[in-house]
Amino acid sequence: MIEFSNVSKWFGAVRVLTSISATVPKGSTVVLCGPSGSGKSTLARTVNRLEPIQEGKITIDGADIHAAGVDVNKLRTGIGFVFQQFNLFPHLTVLENVMLPLQRIRGQSRKEAAPAAMDMLTRVGLADRAKSLPADISGGQSQRVAIARSLVLTPGVLVLDEPTSALDPEMVGEVLKLLRKLSEEGMTMMCVTHEMGFAREVSDRIWFLKKGELKFNGEPAAFFSEDAPSEVRSFLSAVNRTR
Ligand SMILES: Nc1ncnc2c1ncn2[C@@H]1O[C@H](COP(=O)(O)OP(=O)(O)OP(=O)(O)O)[C@@H](O)[C@H]1O
Ligand SMILES: [Mg+2]
């Protein structure tokens, strides 16, 4: 459903993505990994046009999303985006944070938005915190609220950029568990993460970027095997050393 063909991007004179060609099939979970500075965030951000591209094409369900005349706001409402930082509005309750896209983008009243937002909070296991303020819930709960907020407009794709990197270790598990559930429910996901356990158990495909090049695109079993490319092997041993 998302197709990258020969996508290249430069920041000024520096090429940060080099001829990326790959597909995220509908209903699949792709994990995007690679060393710092390899272009993971940049590639993720091209999907909702937070980053322009200079060469190649990205299509979602066949539509060229970087074409002139694309309604960027409409494009973005069809893609849930989750960042490392949750960016919840501190003065709004958990429920109000999740209601906001429905009110702002769908033009719903509070009365209309509340039940759908509540359903979404139930789905992420936080119905009982609906009336809390963000300051009164944990980091893991905050990220689950952010995920609920990104899903409330029922996007076709969820793009996540290191959703657990800002969390204390004991809170990583609850967020990964939620992502696993969404994956099993058939959500199409593209997730930048260093959580190799998640990559191994949940992803359908792993993309490995190095210096802007897609050096590996395959199933987890191949990625974690002895026969993986040497760049993958050394990346994995570096990840293991830091844990
Ligand atoms: N706005 C920008 N202007 C110039 N260069 C940038 C900009 N954003 C990123 N870069 C550069 O592009 C390259 C890719 O950066 P990117 O943030 O995509 O890497 P990353 O794989 O997400 O790294 P990390 O694991 O540290 O998050 C890096 O060399 C970075 O310095
Ligand atoms: Mg990044």
CSV table of C-alpha atoms and ligand atoms in Angstrom, one decimal:
chain,number,residue,atom,x,y,z
A,1,MET,CA,0.0,0.0,0.0
A,2,ILE,CA,3.0,2.4,0.5
A,3,GLU,CA,5.5,2.1,-2.3
A,4,PHE,CA,8.8,3.9,-2.4
A,5,SER,CA,10.4,3.9,-5.8
A,6,ASN,CA,14.0,5.2,-6.2
A,7,VAL,CA,13.4,7.8,-3.5
A,8,SER,CA,16.4,10.1,-3.0
A,9,LYS,CA,16.7,13.1,-0.7
A,10,TRP,CA,19.3,15.7,-0.1
A,11,PHE,CA,19.7,18.3,2.6
A,12,GLY,CA,21.5,20.9,0.7
A,13,ALA,CA,24.5,19.2,-0.9
A,14,VAL,CA,24.3,16.2,1.5
A,15,ARG,CA,22.5,13.1,0.1
A,16,VAL,CA,20.6,11.5,3.0
A,17,LEU,CA,18.5,8.9,1.1
A,18,THR,CA,19.8,7.1,-1.8
A,19,SER,CA,17.4,5.5,-4.3
A,20,ILE,CA,15.2,3.8,-1.8
A,21,SER,CA,12.8,1.2,-3.3
A,22,ALA,CA,10.6,-0.8,-1.0
A,23,THR,CA,7.0,-1.6,-0.3
A,24,VAL,CA,4.9,-1.7,2.9
A,25,PRO,CA,2.1,-4.1,2.0
A,26,LYS,CA,-1.4,-3.5,3.4
A,27,GLY,CA,-1.8,-5.0,6.9
A,28,SER,CA,1.9,-5.5,7.4
A,29,THR,CA,4.3,-4.2,10.0
A,30,VAL,CA,7.7,-3.0,8.8
A,31,VAL,CA,10.5,-2.2,11.2
A,32,LEU,CA,13.0,0.4,10.1
A,33,CYS,CA,16.3,0.2,11.8
A,34,GLY,CA,19.9,1.3,11.3
A,35,PRO,CA,22.6,3.4,12.9
A,36,SER,CA,22.1,6.9,14.1
A,37,GLY,CA,22.0,9.4,11.2
A,38,SER,CA,21.3,6.7,8.6
A,39,GLY,CA,18.1,8.4,7.5
A,40,LYS,CA,15.3,6.5,9.4
A,41,SER,CA,13.4,9.5,10.6
A,42,THR,CA,13.9,11.3,7.3
A,43,LEU,CA,12.4,8.3,5.4
A,44,ALA,CA,9.5,8.0,7.9
A,45,ARG,CA,8.8,11.7,7.5
A,46,THR,CA,8.6,11.6,3.8
A,47,VAL,CA,5.4,9.5,4.1
A,48,ASN,CA,3.3,12.4,5.3
A,49,ARG,CA,5.4,15.0,3.4
A,50,LEU,CA,7.1,16.4,6.5
A,51,GLU,CA,10.1,16.0,4.3
A,52,PRO,CA,10.1,16.7,0.6
A,53,ILE,CA,12.0,14.3,-1.8
A,54,GLN,CA,14.1,15.3,-4.8
A,55,GLU,CA,14.0,12.2,-6.8
A,56,GLY,CA,11.7,9.2,-7.1
A,57,LYS,CA,8.1,8.6,-6.1
A,58,ILE,CA,6.1,7.5,-3.1
A,59,THR,CA,2.6,6.2,-3.6
A,60,ILE,CA,0.0,5.3,-1.1
A,61,ASP,CA,-2.7,3.1,-2.6
A,62,GLY,CA,-1.4,4.1,-6.0
A,63,ALA,CA,-1.6,7.9,-5.4
A,64,ASP,CA,1.6,9.8,-5.8
A,65,ILE,CA,1.8,11.7,-2.5
A,66,HIS,CA,4.5,14.1,-3.4
A,67,ALA,CA,2.8,15.2,-6.6
A,68,ALA,CA,1.9,18.9,-7.1
A,69,GLY,CA,-1.6,19.6,-6.0
A,70,VAL,CA,-1.9,16.9,-3.4
A,71,ASP,CA,-4.0,18.2,-0.4
A,72,VAL,CA,-1.3,17.8,2.3
A,73,ASN,CA,-3.8,18.2,5.2
A,74,LYS,CA,-6.0,15.5,3.8
A,75,LEU,CA,-3.0,13.2,3.2
A,76,ARG,CA,-1.9,13.7,6.8
A,77,THR,CA,-5.3,12.9,8.3
A,78,GLY,CA,-5.0,9.5,6.6
A,79,ILE,CA,-1.7,8.7,8.3
A,80,GLY,CA,-1.2,8.4,12.0
A,81,PHE,CA,2.2,9.6,13.1
A,82,VAL,CA,3.7,8.9,16.5
A,83,PHE,CA,6.9,10.5,17.7
A,84,GLN,CA,9.3,9.8,20.5
A,85,GLN,CA,7.8,12.8,22.3
A,86,PHE,CA,4.1,12.4,23.0
A,87,ASN,CA,3.3,16.1,22.7
A,88,LEU,CA,0.0,15.9,24.6
A,89,PHE,CA,-1.7,19.2,25.5
A,90,PRO,CA,-1.0,19.5,29.2
A,91,HIS,CA,-4.1,21.6,30.0
A,92,LEU,CA,-6.5,19.1,28.4
A,93,THR,CA,-7.5,15.8,29.9
A,94,VAL,CA,-6.5,12.5,28.4
A,95,LEU,CA,-10.0,12.1,26.8
A,96,GLU,CA,-9.9,15.7,25.5
A,97,ASN,CA,-6.5,15.1,23.9
A,98,VAL,CA,-7.9,12.2,22.0
A,99,MET,CA,-11.1,14.1,21.1
A,100,LEU,CA,-9.2,17.0,19.6
A,101,PRO,CA,-8.6,15.6,16.0
A,102,LEU,CA,-12.2,14.8,15.7
A,103,GLN,CA,-13.2,18.3,16.7
A,104,ARG,CA,-10.5,20.1,14.7
A,105,ILE,CA,-10.4,18.0,11.6
A,106,ARG,CA,-13.8,16.4,11.5
A,107,GLY,CA,-15.6,19.4,12.9
A,108,GLN,CA,-17.4,17.3,15.5
A,109,SER,CA,-18.9,18.8,18.7
A,110,ARG,CA,-17.6,17.7,22.1
A,111,LYS,CA,-20.7,15.5,22.4
A,112,GLU,CA,-20.1,13.8,19.1
A,113,ALA,CA,-16.3,13.3,19.7
A,114,ALA,CA,-16.4,12.0,23.2
A,115,PRO,CA,-17.8,8.5,22.6
A,116,ALA,CA,-15.4,7.7,19.7
A,117,ALA,CA,-12.4,9.0,21.7
A,118,MET,CA,-13.6,6.9,24.7
A,119,ASP,CA,-13.7,3.8,22.5
A,120,MET,CA,-10.2,4.5,21.4
A,121,LEU,CA,-9.0,4.9,25.0
A,122,THR,CA,-10.6,1.6,25.8
A,123,ARG,CA,-8.7,0.0,22.9
A,124,VAL,CA,-5.4,1.2,24.3
A,125,GLY,CA,-6.4,0.1,27.8
A,126,LEU,CA,-6.8,3.6,29.3
A,127,ALA,CA,-10.5,4.2,29.7
A,128,ASP,CA,-10.0,4.6,33.4
A,129,ARG,CA,-7.6,7.5,32.9
A,130,ALA,CA,-9.9,9.5,30.7
A,131,LYS,CA,-10.3,12.3,33.1
A,132,SER,CA,-6.6,12.5,34.1
A,133,LEU,CA,-4.3,15.3,33.0
A,134,PRO,CA,-1.1,14.2,31.1
A,135,ALA,CA,1.0,15.3,34.1
A,136,ASP,CA,-0.7,12.7,36.2
A,137,ILE,CA,-0.1,9.6,34.0
A,138,SER,CA,3.1,7.8,33.3
A,139,GLY,CA,5.3,8.0,30.2
A,140,GLY,CA,4.1,4.7,28.9
A,141,GLN,CA,0.5,5.7,29.4
A,142,SER,CA,1.2,9.1,27.7
A,143,GLN,CA,2.5,7.3,24.6
A,144,ARG,CA,-0.5,5.1,24.6
A,145,VAL,CA,-2.7,8.2,24.7
A,146,ALA,CA,-0.7,9.6,21.8
A,147,ILE,CA,-1.2,6.4,19.8
A,148,ALA,CA,-5.0,6.6,20.6
A,149,ARG,CA,-5.0,10.2,19.4
A,150,SER,CA,-3.3,9.2,16.2
A,151,LEU,CA,-5.7,6.4,15.5
A,152,VAL,CA,-9.0,8.3,16.3
A,153,LEU,CA,-9.3,9.5,12.7
A,154,THR,CA,-9.0,5.8,11.6
A,155,PRO,CA,-5.9,6.3,9.4
A,156,GLY,CA,-4.9,3.6,6.9
A,157,VAL,CA,-1.3,3.7,8.0
A,158,LEU,CA,0.5,4.2,11.3
A,159,VAL,CA,4.1,5.6,11.1
A,160,LEU,CA,6.0,5.5,14.4
A,161,ASP,CA,9.4,7.1,14.9
A,162,GLU,CA,11.1,5.6,18.0
A,163,PRO,CA,7.9,5.4,20.0
A,164,THR,CA,9.6,3.9,23.0
A,165,SER,CA,13.0,5.7,23.0
A,166,ALA,CA,12.0,8.4,25.5
A,167,LEU,CA,10.5,6.0,28.0
A,168,ASP,CA,11.9,4.6,31.1
A,169,PRO,CA,12.8,0.9,30.6
A,170,GLU,CA,9.9,-0.4,32.7
A,171,MET,CA,7.4,1.3,30.4
A,172,VAL,CA,8.7,0.1,27.1
A,173,GLY,CA,6.8,-3.2,27.3
A,174,GLU,CA,3.3,-1.8,27.6
A,175,VAL,CA,3.8,0.3,24.5
A,176,LEU,CA,5.3,-2.5,22.5
A,177,LYS,CA,2.4,-4.8,23.7
A,178,LEU,CA,-0.1,-2.3,22.3
A,179,LEU,CA,1.8,-2.0,19.0
A,180,ARG,CA,1.8,-5.8,18.8
A,181,LYS,CA,-1.9,-5.9,19.3
A,182,LEU,CA,-2.4,-3.3,16.5
A,183,SER,CA,-0.2,-5.3,14.2
A,184,GLU,CA,-2.1,-8.4,14.9
A,185,GLU,CA,-5.3,-6.5,14.2
A,186,GLY,CA,-4.0,-5.8,10.7
A,187,MET,CA,-2.9,-2.2,11.1
A,188,THR,CA,-0.4,-1.2,8.4
A,189,MET,CA,2.6,0.0,10.3
A,190,MET,CA,6.0,1.4,9.6
A,191,CYS,CA,8.0,1.7,12.9
A,192,VAL,CA,11.4,3.1,13.4
A,193,THR,CA,12.8,1.3,16.5
A,194,HIS,CA,15.9,-0.2,18.1
A,195,GLU,CA,13.8,-2.8,19.9
A,196,MET,CA,15.1,-5.9,18.2
A,197,GLY,CA,12.9,-8.2,20.2
A,198,PHE,CA,9.9,-6.4,18.8
A,199,ALA,CA,11.4,-6.5,15.3
A,200,ARG,CA,12.0,-10.2,15.6
A,201,GLU,CA,8.6,-11.2,17.0
A,202,VAL,CA,6.2,-8.7,15.5
A,203,SER,CA,7.5,-7.3,12.2
A,204,ASP,CA,6.7,-8.9,8.8
A,205,ARG,CA,9.7,-7.2,7.3
A,206,ILE,CA,12.8,-5.4,8.5
A,207,TRP,CA,14.4,-2.6,6.6
A,208,PHE,CA,18.0,-1.8,7.5
A,209,LEU,CA,19.3,1.6,6.5
A,210,LYS,CA,22.9,2.7,6.5
A,211,LYS,CA,24.1,6.1,5.3
A,212,GLY,CA,20.8,6.6,3.5
A,213,GLU,CA,21.0,3.3,1.6
A,214,LEU,CA,18.6,0.4,2.1
A,215,LYS,CA,21.1,-2.3,2.8
A,216,PHE,CA,18.6,-5.0,3.8
A,217,ASN,CA,14.9,-5.6,3.2
A,218,GLY,CA,13.7,-9.0,4.3
A,219,GLU,CA,12.0,-11.2,6.8
A,220,PRO,CA,13.1,-11.2,10.5
A,221,ALA,CA,14.4,-14.7,10.2
A,222,ALA,CA,16.8,-13.7,7.5
A,223,PHE,CA,17.8,-10.5,9.3
A,224,PHE,CA,18.7,-12.3,12.5
A,225,SER,CA,20.4,-15.2,10.8
A,226,GLU,CA,24.1,-15.9,10.5
A,227,ASP,CA,23.8,-15.3,6.8
A,228,ALA,CA,22.7,-11.7,7.1
A,229,PRO,CA,24.9,-9.1,5.4
A,230,SER,CA,28.0,-8.2,7.5
A,231,GLU,CA,26.6,-4.7,8.0
A,232,VAL,CA,23.6,-6.1,9.6
A,233,ARG,CA,25.7,-8.5,11.8
A,234,SER,CA,27.8,-5.6,13.1
A,235,PHE,CA,24.8,-3.4,13.7
A,236,LEU,CA,23.1,-6.1,15.7
A,237,SER,CA,26.2,-6.8,17.8
A,238,ALA,CA,26.5,-3.0,18.4
A,239,VAL,CA,22.8,-2.9,19.5
A,240,ASN,CA,23.4,-5.9,21.8
A,241,ARG,CA,26.5,-4.3,23.4
A,242,THR,CA,24.6,-1.2,24.5
A,243,ARG,CA,21.8,-3.1,26.2
B,1,LIG,N1,16.8,19.4,8.8
B,1,LIG,C1,18.0,18.8,8.4
B,1,LIG,N2,18.9,19.6,7.8
B,1,LIG,C2,20.1,19.0,7.5
B,1,LIG,N3,20.5,17.8,7.7
B,1,LIG,C3,19.6,17.0,8.3
B,1,LIG,C4,18.3,17.5,8.7
B,1,LIG,N4,17.6,16.4,9.3
B,1,LIG,C5,18.5,15.4,9.3
B,1,LIG,N5,19.6,15.7,8.7
B,1,LIG,C6,20.7,14.8,8.4
B,1,LIG,O1,20.2,13.7,7.6
B,1,LIG,C7,20.8,12.5,8.0
B,1,LIG,C8,19.7,11.5,8.4
B,1,LIG,O2,19.1,12.0,9.6
B,1,LIG,P1,17.9,11.2,10.3
B,1,LIG,O3,17.4,12.0,11.4
B,1,LIG,O4,16.9,10.8,9.3
B,1,LIG,O5,18.7,9.9,10.9
B,1,LIG,P2,18.1,8.8,11.9
B,1,LIG,O6,18.5,7.5,11.2
B,1,LIG,O7,16.7,9.0,12.2
B,1,LIG,O8,19.1,9.0,13.2
B,1,LIG,P3,18.7,8.7,14.7
B,1,LIG,O9,18.8,7.3,15.0
B,1,LIG,O10,19.8,9.5,15.4
B,1,LIG,O11,17.4,9.3,15.0
B,1,LIG,C9,21.8,12.8,9.2
B,1,LIG,O12,23.1,12.9,8.6
B,1,LIG,C10,21.3,14.1,9.7
B,1,LIG,O13,22.4,14.9,10.2
B,2,MG,MG,15.7,9.4,14.0
